[in-house]
Amino acid sequence: MTLTPASHIKRFDTLLIANRGEIACRIMRTARAMGLRTVAIYSDADANARHVREADEAVRIGPAAARESYLDVAAVIAAAQRTGTGAIHPGYGFLSENGTFVEALDTAGITFVGPPASAIAAMGDKSAAKVRMEKASVPLVPGYHGADQDDALLRREADSIGYPVLLKASAGGGGKGMRVVESGDEFQAMLDGCRRESRAAFSDDRMLIEKYLTQPRHVEVQVFCDSHGNGVYLFERDCSVQRRHQKVLEEAPAPGMSEALRCKMGDAAVRAAQEIGYVGAGTVEFLLDADGSFYFMEMNTRLQVEHPITEMITGQDLVEWQLRVAMGESLPCTQQELSINGHSFEARLYAEDPEQDFLPATGTLSRFHVDLEGAGLTPEQVRLDSGVESGDTVSMHYDPMLAKLIVHGPDRAAALATLNRALAALDVQGVVTNRAFLQRLATHPDFASGNVDTRFIERHEDSLFAKHRYTHENYASAALVGLHQLARESESHSPWDRHDGFRLNAPRTIRIALCPITQGQGQNVPADAEFCVVEGQRAAGANDWQLTIGNETLHATISSLEGDAVAITLNGHRRRLQARLVGERERNIVVMVDSQRETRLYWNRIDSIDHGHHEAESTLTAPMHGTVVTLLQEPGVRVEKGMPLMVMEAMKMEHTINAPTNGQVESFHFSAGDTVGQGDVLLEFAPEE
Ligand code: ADP
């Protein structure tokens, strides 16, 4: 096996963290505890970010775009040289699995906290990695990963594997160039499509074929190797709960794992690492089938996002292990010295809107806080790894993950109960997040019983994205939130009651029209939207209202608590929630968040109501701040409802703007490369008569 050349191992007293966000903060925490000087790097968008504030020193490395800053090898090395840095920790993402970067560091005499370039290369190509794994007797999904790429040969291989099969780009990653083929008839068309996608994304169209497992679990093993030939595994994590092949909730250990299977998978993972001369922290990902068979999928040659759950159950600090191994020390523990204590979950908090197809969100975090004490939780039970604090802004430039909530309990049920309490205690305001969605996942009965696989979210779509049925109470609450906020503003600024007023002593009726904003709708009110009209009259006290919906009358009071929190009482039933009225372009929107979900409704005084019918049909607006990637249609050419018109990108994710109905684009207001703001009109659309 290959050992790290001794020249690469030297003690260092300064660590540069070539990353941002929560992982940069987390790495610095351990580095500081080990007495190292910490250096952050930052792009213009991050000049005042938390990781910069917390580092001993920080160096600007370029403009906001990642490829001109965090991905710029020369700029990162220059920052290291300028600060006399001995070692660089790459975190995850960005340059963490970039062999060229590792080689450049070797040349510059800077220690890379991670594996040798040769090990990264060995796992970089899916087909080549499989050949190596076969040699090390690591089980593979039945399939074909040969060099011969003749179409007819691939078809014969697929036939003999048995459908459904999965076509994957050898050079692939991030779910690109991957397609499920259900039968031989569609094989050729799928192959052609996959090859095109792979050529476009990776300039390489070699394919491999795998048996498609219908209900696998994603179980991965944490491994660690030092430069003296020692290797151990720190048990497994189950990361089956995914959306768009991205992990959302992870846990360790995997539910229902037998000791025998754990040993078998752990040994296979260590064999995989040693086969390629691995040094440092790595993760070997497996698919685990219902019958207990497991198959190698890939190895991630870096620290994983979800490493904290392994730390929680083993009591080890994996970043400390990484730094010690990089300094040339032996692994701190042998396999026999490692054991599992209790159970841990991690929930990833993303700035995104699950109700709008996980659209990334931006804005200023007016509040970001977990009240552990209030929830009766201790720091031993809950760890929050965060890259943000109250007052920080969330930009469109990077991954939308804000923080990770990590919990520990003596067993799975206890840990899950803690996760739910911690999620409820997490108070995030100002930016839309998946907090309530995480809570629906974590309280789902099937999740509680450990019945998870990679299609969990898909299978439970109905309950996880439950089409919210709007009750009179929901509409009344939303109406009240807006009335209350405007009344308060009017008391501080004055003449807001220009036309009809809610003058305190003149109880006139105000009519509010409300319309729920539903999943995938973006900012347009659909032409057939149903508005609910609520009439409000101020009653005796300043915060008392009488609300009428249809024939029903509700006695309502509202009082502001801290931040956006309000207490609303409707006919004697008191509820606490977070709510606010926000103005987006000419529209008012009420955002209400309770423990289960976030709901948003258009809120308009009836005298100024604009149904937006004309607009919804003739213009399409940007659902978020971002850049235009490409225009897909020619103006004047007929398109059918749902056909893609243009593609936007925000925070590394693409979003397609589709035709709202049959018709044609009259004109685009932007070209590829342009930056657009949320709510900007993207194009004029002429619906068919
Ligand atoms: P990428 O490198 O593009 O992320 P992976 O090979 O890691 O692709 O697979 C991503 C996800 O796709 C896995 O986590 C799993 O959910 C699913 N997947 C991959 N291979 C198979 C397979 N053979 N059968 C079923 N699902 C699979």
XYZ file of C-alpha atoms and ligand atoms in Angstrom:
716
model
C 0.000 0.000 0.000
C 1.042 3.617 -0.557
C 2.072 5.616 2.460
C 2.053 9.386 2.556
C 5.609 10.492 1.742
C 7.316 11.648 4.935
C 8.043 15.029 3.354
C 4.337 15.815 3.443
C 4.080 15.360 7.144
C 5.112 18.186 9.319
C 3.765 19.751 12.392
C 1.982 23.006 11.792
C 0.801 25.759 14.081
C -1.479 27.583 11.641
C -4.472 26.163 9.826
C -6.207 27.808 6.898
C -9.772 26.681 6.351
C -10.555 26.778 2.640
C -14.301 26.908 3.142
C -17.152 28.966 4.550
C -20.383 28.576 6.510
C -21.003 26.075 9.273
C -18.155 23.724 8.369
C -15.528 26.487 8.486
C -16.808 27.481 11.952
C -16.860 23.861 13.109
C -13.275 23.157 11.962
C -12.016 26.339 13.621
C -13.565 25.313 16.928
C -11.372 22.194 17.116
C -8.315 23.925 15.662
C -8.513 26.600 18.359
C -8.934 23.974 21.067
C -5.726 22.337 19.784
C -3.891 25.669 20.072
C -3.657 26.347 16.325
C -3.867 29.817 14.814
C -6.833 29.925 12.416
C -7.023 31.658 9.057
C -10.287 32.121 7.161
C -10.698 33.030 3.527
C -13.628 34.989 2.173
C -15.260 36.229 -0.972
C -16.783 39.693 -1.243
C -20.186 38.240 -0.380
C -18.779 36.871 2.893
C -16.683 39.841 4.082
C -18.692 39.981 7.299
C -19.661 36.316 7.563
C -19.522 34.392 10.802
C -16.506 32.285 9.783
C -14.552 35.483 9.110
C -15.568 37.015 12.422
C -14.480 33.931 14.328
C -11.067 33.371 12.714
C -7.812 34.803 14.073
C -7.055 36.148 10.602
C -8.945 36.290 7.344
C -7.893 36.922 3.754
C -10.053 38.122 0.879
C -9.680 35.795 -2.088
C -12.028 37.200 -4.716
C -15.530 38.176 -5.791
C -18.732 36.413 -4.755
C -18.834 33.774 -7.516
C -17.348 30.556 -6.084
C -15.243 29.794 -9.162
C -13.480 33.156 -8.719
C -12.977 32.720 -4.974
C -13.438 29.483 -3.013
C -12.653 27.377 -6.108
C -9.638 29.449 -7.188
C -6.637 27.227 -6.371
C -4.040 29.976 -6.924
C -5.917 32.478 -4.752
C -6.252 29.983 -1.888
C -2.564 29.068 -2.015
C -1.576 32.747 -2.158
C -3.678 33.389 0.976
C -1.902 30.518 2.744
C 1.524 31.859 1.781
C 0.645 35.402 2.803
C -0.325 34.231 6.294
C 2.471 31.704 6.780
C -0.008 28.844 6.966
C 1.365 25.336 7.413
C -1.774 23.363 6.552
C -5.093 23.698 4.782
C -8.340 22.004 5.753
C -10.688 21.971 2.756
C -13.945 21.145 4.586
C -16.454 19.549 2.204
C -17.461 20.683 -1.272
C -15.350 23.362 -3.018
C -11.738 22.060 -3.370
C -12.044 19.114 -0.975
C -11.921 16.428 -3.682
C -9.801 18.268 -6.217
C -6.611 16.350 -7.006
C -5.029 19.318 -8.800
C -5.378 21.385 -5.641
C -3.730 18.680 -3.539
C -0.827 18.426 -5.974
C -0.395 22.200 -5.988
C -0.230 22.177 -2.179
C 2.398 19.404 -2.261
C 4.486 21.555 -4.590
C 4.037 24.590 -2.341
C 5.052 22.569 0.722
C 1.717 23.055 2.485
C 0.069 20.113 4.267
C -3.334 19.086 2.911
C -5.642 17.835 5.655
C -6.990 14.959 3.624
C -5.945 12.001 1.509
C -3.150 11.919 -1.088
C -4.073 13.040 -4.621
C -3.709 9.444 -5.829
C -6.496 8.264 -3.491
C -8.812 11.057 -4.637
C -8.116 10.110 -8.253
C -8.762 6.421 -7.584
C -12.310 7.181 -6.407
C -12.986 10.001 -8.882
C -14.158 7.800 -11.756
C -17.049 5.486 -10.931
C -16.030 2.699 -13.340
C -12.358 2.744 -12.370
C -13.298 2.794 -8.686
C -15.466 -0.295 -9.214
C -12.579 -2.196 -10.786
C -10.425 -1.401 -7.740
C -13.211 -2.360 -5.324
C -13.771 -5.678 -7.081
C -10.080 -6.422 -6.534
C -10.475 -5.699 -2.812
C -13.560 -8.008 -2.645
C -15.896 -5.139 -1.788
C -19.392 -6.134 -2.998
C -20.722 -4.206 -6.006
C -24.269 -3.784 -7.305
C -24.668 -6.400 -10.080
C -23.860 -4.575 -13.272
C -21.444 -3.676 -16.042
C -18.560 -1.210 -15.771
C -16.292 -2.313 -18.600
C -14.325 -0.237 -21.081
C -16.204 -1.528 -24.153
C -18.946 1.033 -24.749
C -20.565 -0.449 -27.855
C -24.344 0.242 -27.807
C -25.360 -3.330 -28.652
C -23.036 -4.723 -25.978
C -24.475 -2.360 -23.338
C -27.979 -3.447 -24.323
C -27.053 -7.143 -23.958
C -25.523 -6.421 -20.539
C -28.674 -4.577 -19.424
C -30.854 -7.470 -20.636
C -28.811 -9.970 -18.689
C -28.750 -7.854 -15.494
C -32.563 -7.669 -15.695
C -34.746 -4.553 -15.652
C -35.100 -2.055 -14.115
C -31.466 -0.992 -14.515
C -29.775 2.283 -13.705
C -27.560 3.965 -16.286
C -24.861 6.105 -14.710
C -22.185 8.323 -16.194
C -18.757 6.952 -15.217
C -17.547 10.490 -14.690
C -20.825 11.477 -13.013
C -21.706 13.122 -9.746
C -24.476 15.166 -8.204
C -27.136 12.948 -9.747
C -26.308 14.086 -13.305
C -26.172 11.605 -16.179
C -28.240 9.051 -14.274
C -31.421 7.375 -15.565
C -33.611 4.449 -14.607
C -34.453 2.167 -17.553
C -37.627 0.173 -16.991
C -37.489 -2.111 -20.032
C -35.395 -3.115 -23.021
C -37.631 -1.135 -25.359
C -36.615 2.182 -23.905
C -32.948 1.282 -23.408
C -31.518 2.933 -26.526
C -33.380 6.226 -26.050
C -32.306 6.415 -22.399
C -28.723 5.593 -23.310
C -28.644 8.368 -25.908
C -30.106 10.852 -23.408
C -27.669 9.870 -20.676
C -24.710 10.151 -23.011
C -25.770 13.639 -24.128
C -26.205 14.811 -20.549
C -22.909 13.324 -19.482
C -20.996 14.809 -22.437
C -22.460 18.225 -21.617
C -21.721 18.007 -17.897
C -18.442 16.077 -17.769
C -17.086 16.056 -21.373
C -17.164 12.276 -21.106
C -19.906 9.880 -22.199
C -18.752 6.557 -20.786
C -21.582 4.738 -19.046
C -21.930 2.023 -16.493
C -25.009 -0.046 -15.785
C -26.310 -1.164 -12.409
C -29.226 -3.237 -11.254
C -31.743 -0.686 -9.976
C -32.684 -1.495 -6.424
C -36.262 -0.517 -5.750
C -36.187 0.173 -2.009
C -32.574 0.466 -0.885
C -31.314 2.260 2.168
C -28.334 4.577 1.976
C -25.960 3.354 4.671
C -22.436 4.733 4.820
C -19.437 3.810 6.907
C -17.021 6.332 8.413
C -13.452 5.159 7.994
C -10.151 6.593 9.173
C -6.614 5.711 8.154
C -3.274 7.126 9.271
C 0.030 7.280 7.393
C 1.381 4.289 9.325
C -0.927 1.722 7.773
C -3.622 1.679 10.481
C -7.279 1.793 9.517
C -10.506 1.694 11.561
C -14.200 2.247 10.998
C -16.317 4.464 13.231
C -19.555 2.621 12.457
C -22.343 3.589 10.108
C -24.814 6.362 9.359
C -28.193 5.919 7.721
C -28.838 8.768 5.272
C -31.830 7.327 3.460
C -34.085 10.339 3.866
C -33.160 12.368 0.796
C -34.748 14.924 -1.493
C -33.374 15.191 -5.031
C -30.602 12.766 -3.959
C -29.618 15.238 -1.244
C -29.583 14.152 2.370
C -32.039 15.815 4.742
C -32.079 13.751 7.965
C -29.321 11.397 9.027
C -28.876 9.075 11.965
C -26.300 6.883 13.612
C -26.302 4.008 14.124
C -28.547 2.724 11.314
C -31.866 1.447 12.707
C -32.182 -2.314 12.846
C -28.507 -2.974 12.041
C -27.229 -6.275 13.413
C -23.789 -6.482 14.970
C -22.726 -9.061 12.359
C -23.739 -6.882 9.411
C -22.103 -3.846 11.012
C -18.788 -5.730 11.237
C -19.078 -6.993 7.663
C -19.782 -3.525 6.268
C -17.135 -1.913 8.443
C -14.474 -4.396 7.324
C -15.440 -3.939 3.671
C -15.162 -0.158 4.067
C -11.700 -0.350 5.632
C -10.609 -2.745 2.836
C -11.887 -0.239 0.275
C -9.860 2.571 1.868
C -6.689 0.531 2.241
C -6.910 -0.708 -1.346
C -6.346 2.865 -2.549
C -3.730 3.907 0.028
C -6.136 6.130 1.879
C -5.075 8.538 4.632
C -7.446 10.601 6.771
C -11.238 10.672 7.114
C -13.313 9.030 4.406
C -16.792 7.683 3.908
C -17.690 4.560 2.003
C -21.284 4.731 0.783
C -23.298 1.543 0.383
C -26.774 0.689 -0.775
C -28.359 -1.716 1.675
C -31.053 -3.927 0.201
C -34.081 -5.224 2.099
C -32.511 -8.726 2.285
C -29.392 -7.427 4.063
C -27.149 -7.470 0.968
C -25.025 -4.360 0.687
C -23.266 -2.890 -2.309
C -20.485 -0.327 -2.718
C -21.714 2.909 -4.277
C -18.875 5.391 -3.894
C -16.268 6.689 -1.517
C -16.239 10.327 -0.454
C -12.644 11.272 0.142
C -13.290 14.026 2.684
C -15.092 14.914 5.901
C -18.861 14.549 5.394
C -21.544 17.074 6.283
C -23.099 14.505 8.613
C -19.904 13.609 10.534
C -21.260 15.050 13.847
C -23.681 12.153 14.403
C -20.686 9.801 14.383
C -18.967 12.105 16.878
C -22.052 12.012 19.108
C -22.203 8.213 19.311
C -18.450 7.572 19.564
C -17.410 10.542 21.699
C -14.569 11.265 19.247
C -13.739 14.577 17.540
C -13.196 13.665 13.879
C -11.636 17.012 12.992
C -9.096 16.476 15.770
C -8.375 13.030 14.320
C -7.908 14.614 10.878
C -5.475 17.209 12.178
C -3.477 14.663 14.176
C -3.234 12.317 11.199
C -2.132 15.240 9.005
C 0.605 15.985 11.559
C 1.838 12.419 11.094
C 0.483 10.952 14.329
C -1.069 7.491 14.564
C -4.837 7.054 14.915
C -5.920 7.936 18.481
C -7.844 4.643 18.918
C -7.800 1.045 17.798
C -10.940 -0.678 16.520
C -11.366 -2.446 19.869
C -11.304 0.863 21.718
C -14.223 2.260 19.702
C -17.821 1.660 20.689
C -21.307 3.032 20.115
C -23.001 5.011 22.839
C -26.694 5.799 22.298
C -28.230 7.256 19.168
C -27.871 10.482 17.224
C -29.814 12.398 14.573
C -28.850 15.318 12.387
C -31.368 17.585 10.654
C -30.116 19.916 7.939
C -31.652 23.349 8.044
C -31.825 24.772 4.530
C -32.887 28.243 3.413
C -35.477 26.859 1.031
C -39.210 26.469 0.632
C -40.342 22.826 0.651
C -43.830 23.945 -0.396
C -42.385 25.477 -3.545
C -40.381 22.521 -4.757
C -37.496 23.307 -2.371
C -36.811 26.642 -3.999
C -33.778 28.286 -2.320
C -34.574 31.395 -0.291
C -32.523 34.480 0.493
C -32.855 37.389 2.905
C -31.757 38.651 6.289
C -32.084 36.403 9.303
C -33.780 38.766 11.701
C -33.623 36.073 14.347
C -31.737 32.798 14.608
C -31.885 31.213 18.006
C -32.515 27.924 19.819
C -33.913 28.282 23.285
C -32.524 25.061 24.770
C -33.240 25.986 28.331
C -36.842 26.906 27.526
C -37.260 23.501 25.879
C -35.713 21.728 28.859
C -32.728 20.510 26.813
C -29.027 20.470 27.653
C -25.917 21.099 25.515
C -25.064 17.401 25.935
C -28.305 16.540 24.147
C -28.262 19.179 21.417
C -25.495 20.610 19.285
C -26.108 23.343 16.731
C -23.426 23.612 14.031
C -24.211 26.893 12.379
C -22.591 29.276 9.958
C -24.986 32.099 10.747
C -26.263 34.233 13.606
C -29.137 36.681 14.015
C -28.704 39.616 11.661
C -26.717 37.694 9.003
C -27.772 37.722 5.377
C -28.308 34.623 3.259
C -27.108 35.277 -0.287
C -27.822 33.473 -3.531
C -24.193 32.566 -4.140
C -23.648 29.385 -2.137
C -25.235 26.223 -0.859
C -28.464 27.087 0.990
C -27.627 24.998 4.082
C -27.653 27.312 7.116
C -27.031 24.995 10.014
C -27.274 21.463 11.347
C -29.167 20.478 14.446
C -27.552 17.421 16.004
C -29.042 15.557 18.933
C -28.064 12.640 21.136
C -30.099 10.301 23.325
C -29.626 6.994 25.114
C -31.685 5.227 22.414
C -33.396 6.023 19.111
C -36.775 6.949 20.590
C -35.243 9.284 23.135
C -33.003 10.921 20.522
C -35.965 11.401 18.190
C -38.026 13.017 20.952
C -35.112 15.374 21.602
C -34.839 16.154 17.891
C -38.483 17.151 17.799
C -38.199 19.350 20.854
C -35.064 20.998 19.489
C -36.692 21.631 16.104
C -39.651 23.228 17.855
C -37.295 25.407 19.900
C -35.458 26.619 16.798
C -36.599 30.149 16.104
C -35.653 31.308 12.601
C -37.139 34.514 11.281
C -36.694 36.586 8.162
C -35.770 33.771 5.761
C -37.951 30.861 4.640
C -36.507 27.555 5.811
C -37.375 23.865 5.815
C -37.716 23.835 9.631
C -41.400 22.893 9.676
C -40.836 20.273 6.943
C -38.067 18.706 9.052
C -40.481 18.550 11.920
C -43.103 16.810 9.798
C -40.449 14.295 8.724
C -39.225 13.721 12.248
C -42.733 13.221 13.641
C -43.801 10.883 10.830
C -44.908 7.508 12.247
C -42.968 5.555 9.595
C -39.830 7.466 10.406
C -40.388 6.877 14.116
C -40.565 3.133 13.452
C -37.278 3.246 11.502
C -38.991 2.250 8.288
C -36.810 4.321 5.950
C -35.409 3.943 2.459
C -34.267 6.341 -0.255
C -37.823 6.879 -1.501
C -39.231 7.851 1.883
C -40.084 11.448 0.963
C -41.515 10.435 -2.409
C -43.680 7.730 -0.840
C -45.027 9.987 1.893
C -45.529 13.034 -0.266
C -49.192 13.256 0.668
C -48.591 13.532 4.372
C -45.319 15.464 4.218
C -46.615 18.124 1.866
C -50.175 17.717 3.075
C -52.282 19.996 0.990
C -53.207 22.274 3.783
C -56.960 22.668 4.145
C -57.615 26.277 4.993
C -60.149 26.735 7.741
C -61.941 29.868 8.829
C -59.489 29.992 11.729
C -56.534 30.121 9.304
C -58.084 32.918 7.283
C -59.123 34.822 10.375
C -55.608 34.559 11.832
C -54.035 35.765 8.608
C -56.458 38.669 8.317
C -55.779 39.613 11.914
C -51.990 39.532 11.564
C -52.146 42.071 8.749
C -54.715 44.277 10.490
C -52.712 44.262 13.690
C -49.428 45.081 11.996
C -50.882 47.923 9.956
C -52.728 49.296 12.977
C -49.495 49.302 14.947
C -47.626 50.996 12.145
C -50.385 53.574 11.803
C -50.113 54.369 15.480
C -46.445 55.126 15.083
C -46.526 56.891 11.692
C -50.051 58.334 11.490
C -52.223 58.799 8.461
C -52.508 55.329 7.154
C -56.276 55.413 7.231
C -56.598 57.710 4.279
C -59.764 56.416 2.616
C -61.810 54.442 5.054
C -59.726 53.978 8.068
C -59.693 51.944 11.176
C -59.705 55.069 13.210
C -59.745 53.881 16.763
C -63.042 55.473 17.642
C -64.794 54.992 14.336
C -65.445 51.283 13.944
C -65.822 50.891 10.225
C -65.616 47.621 8.434
C -62.424 46.752 6.643
C -62.593 44.008 4.074
C -59.583 41.823 3.519
C -59.211 39.406 0.623
C -56.949 36.426 1.281
C -55.609 33.765 -1.039
C -53.270 30.941 -0.045
C -50.001 30.756 -1.974
C -49.641 27.110 -2.866
C -46.760 24.884 -3.768
C -45.007 25.669 -7.034
C -47.094 28.720 -7.692
C -44.320 31.280 -7.340
C -45.469 34.831 -6.997
C -48.362 34.717 -9.445
C -51.953 34.528 -8.333
C -53.522 31.938 -10.619
C -56.444 33.110 -12.682
C -58.804 30.664 -10.967
C -57.622 31.452 -7.435
C -60.290 31.481 -4.746
C -60.205 34.479 -2.488
C -61.643 34.365 0.996
C -63.047 37.642 2.219
C -62.790 38.490 5.898
C -64.479 41.549 7.328
C -62.912 43.111 10.386
C -64.169 45.633 12.881
C -62.294 46.939 15.820
C -63.977 45.978 19.084
C -63.568 47.441 22.559
C -59.859 47.007 23.285
C -56.977 48.116 21.092
C -56.144 44.497 20.200
C -59.709 43.197 20.005
C -61.451 42.614 16.714
C -64.679 41.192 15.480
C -64.143 39.190 12.305
C -66.808 37.955 9.918
C -66.304 35.200 7.333
C -69.480 34.301 5.468
C -72.091 33.755 8.187
C -69.607 33.157 10.947
C -68.505 35.768 13.445
C -65.327 35.347 15.458
C -64.185 37.334 18.483
C -60.487 37.800 18.043
C -57.639 39.225 20.059
C -54.020 39.423 19.117
C -50.971 40.375 21.105
C -47.356 40.654 20.078
C -44.787 38.565 21.907
C -41.041 38.790 21.292
C -39.806 39.036 17.680
C -42.426 37.892 15.193
C -44.269 35.789 17.738
C -47.915 36.583 18.363
C -50.685 35.074 20.445
C -54.023 34.903 18.673
C -57.258 34.036 20.454
C -60.279 33.144 18.326
C -63.539 32.588 20.202
C -61.578 31.635 23.285
C -59.012 29.328 21.626
C -55.519 30.745 22.072
C -52.636 29.808 19.778
C -49.058 30.984 19.578
C -47.306 31.359 16.240
C -44.824 33.461 14.357
C -46.402 35.733 11.837
C -45.743 38.884 9.899
C -47.032 40.889 6.983
C -44.461 41.470 4.271
C -44.751 43.653 1.215
C -43.483 42.018 -1.954
C -43.808 44.356 -4.923
C -47.373 45.606 -4.795
C -48.592 42.554 -2.974
C -48.893 42.023 0.743
C -48.181 38.549 1.962
C -48.850 37.152 5.404
C -46.383 34.515 6.502
C -47.456 32.344 9.435
C -45.308 29.655 11.009
C -46.512 27.217 13.620
C -44.957 23.982 14.802
C -46.265 22.083 11.779
C -45.949 24.295 8.763
C -45.320 27.622 7.196
C -48.308 29.107 5.372
C -48.341 32.132 3.136
C -51.354 34.031 1.946
C -51.861 37.077 -0.194
C -53.403 39.744 1.989
C -55.134 42.672 0.384
C -57.641 45.287 1.409
C -60.550 44.763 -0.843
C -60.594 48.361 -2.075
C -57.155 47.825 -3.492
C -57.466 44.206 -4.496
C -55.754 43.219 -7.676
C -56.637 39.696 -8.640
C -53.569 39.684 -10.825
C -55.448 37.803 -13.525
C -54.027 39.728 -16.409
C -50.623 39.633 -14.939
C -50.688 35.936 -14.165
C -51.460 35.178 -17.751
C -49.291 37.662 -19.529
C -46.123 37.901 -17.470
C -43.963 35.502 -15.537
C -41.924 36.743 -12.603
C -38.707 35.485 -11.070
C -39.440 33.206 -8.098
C -36.138 34.198 -6.497
C -33.073 36.369 -6.852
C -30.625 34.688 -9.230
C -29.084 34.621 -12.665
C -30.493 33.587 -16.009
C -28.752 30.449 -17.303
C -30.423 30.040 -20.658
C -33.488 30.911 -22.708
C -35.095 27.808 -24.165
C -37.748 29.100 -26.552
C -37.903 31.516 -29.448
C -40.376 34.360 -29.076
C -43.389 33.776 -31.313
C -43.117 29.983 -31.364
C -46.078 28.055 -29.941
C -45.416 26.145 -26.708
C -47.572 23.814 -24.684
C -48.494 24.198 -21.046
C -45.618 23.027 -18.827
C -42.923 23.289 -21.499
C -39.684 24.847 -20.215
C -39.207 28.487 -21.250
C -36.036 29.478 -19.466
C -33.663 28.305 -16.775
C -32.551 30.340 -13.778
C -29.903 29.533 -11.227
C -29.639 30.502 -7.595
C -27.392 29.026 -4.955
C -25.967 26.360 -7.256
C -29.402 25.015 -8.131
C -31.243 25.362 -11.382
C -34.902 26.277 -11.676
C -36.899 25.974 -14.841
C -39.601 28.491 -15.634
C -42.398 26.649 -17.441
C -45.210 27.798 -19.703
C -48.282 28.478 -17.497
C -50.593 27.421 -20.320
C -50.521 26.835 -24.078
C -49.356 29.955 -25.889
C -46.198 31.721 -26.896
C -43.468 33.879 -25.453
C -43.789 37.397 -26.803
C -40.500 38.668 -25.465
C -37.872 37.902 -22.865
C -36.812 40.743 -20.584
C -33.437 39.205 -19.787
C -30.660 37.286 -21.526
C -28.404 34.473 -20.362
C -26.005 35.717 -17.692
C -28.247 38.550 -16.456
C -28.964 38.934 -12.766
C -32.627 39.192 -11.828
C -34.305 40.150 -8.594
C -37.115 38.240 -6.932
C -40.407 39.314 -8.485
C -38.837 40.821 -11.618
C -40.907 40.238 -14.745
C -38.932 37.684 -16.766
C -40.972 37.495 -19.929
C -44.202 38.439 -21.661
C -46.378 35.467 -22.432
C -49.368 35.384 -24.788
C -51.796 32.631 -23.829
C -53.616 30.895 -26.658
C -57.196 32.010 -27.219
P -23.994 10.759 -7.610
O -22.509 10.523 -7.558
O -24.432 11.405 -8.883
O -24.524 11.440 -6.367
P -24.568 8.089 -6.626
O -24.008 6.931 -7.358
O -23.879 8.500 -5.358
O -24.673 9.324 -7.639
O -26.107 7.832 -6.294
C -26.937 8.838 -5.740
C -28.220 8.243 -5.161
O -28.928 7.519 -6.185
C -28.041 7.226 -4.031
O -27.940 7.840 -2.751
C -29.285 6.367 -4.166
O -30.372 7.029 -3.521
C -29.544 6.348 -5.661
N -28.940 5.140 -6.333
C -27.690 5.023 -6.828
N -27.473 3.792 -7.360
C -28.635 3.105 -7.237
C -29.064 1.777 -7.599
N -28.272 0.906 -8.221
N -30.332 1.436 -7.293
C -31.168 2.311 -6.669
N -30.827 3.549 -6.304
C -29.576 3.965 -6.571
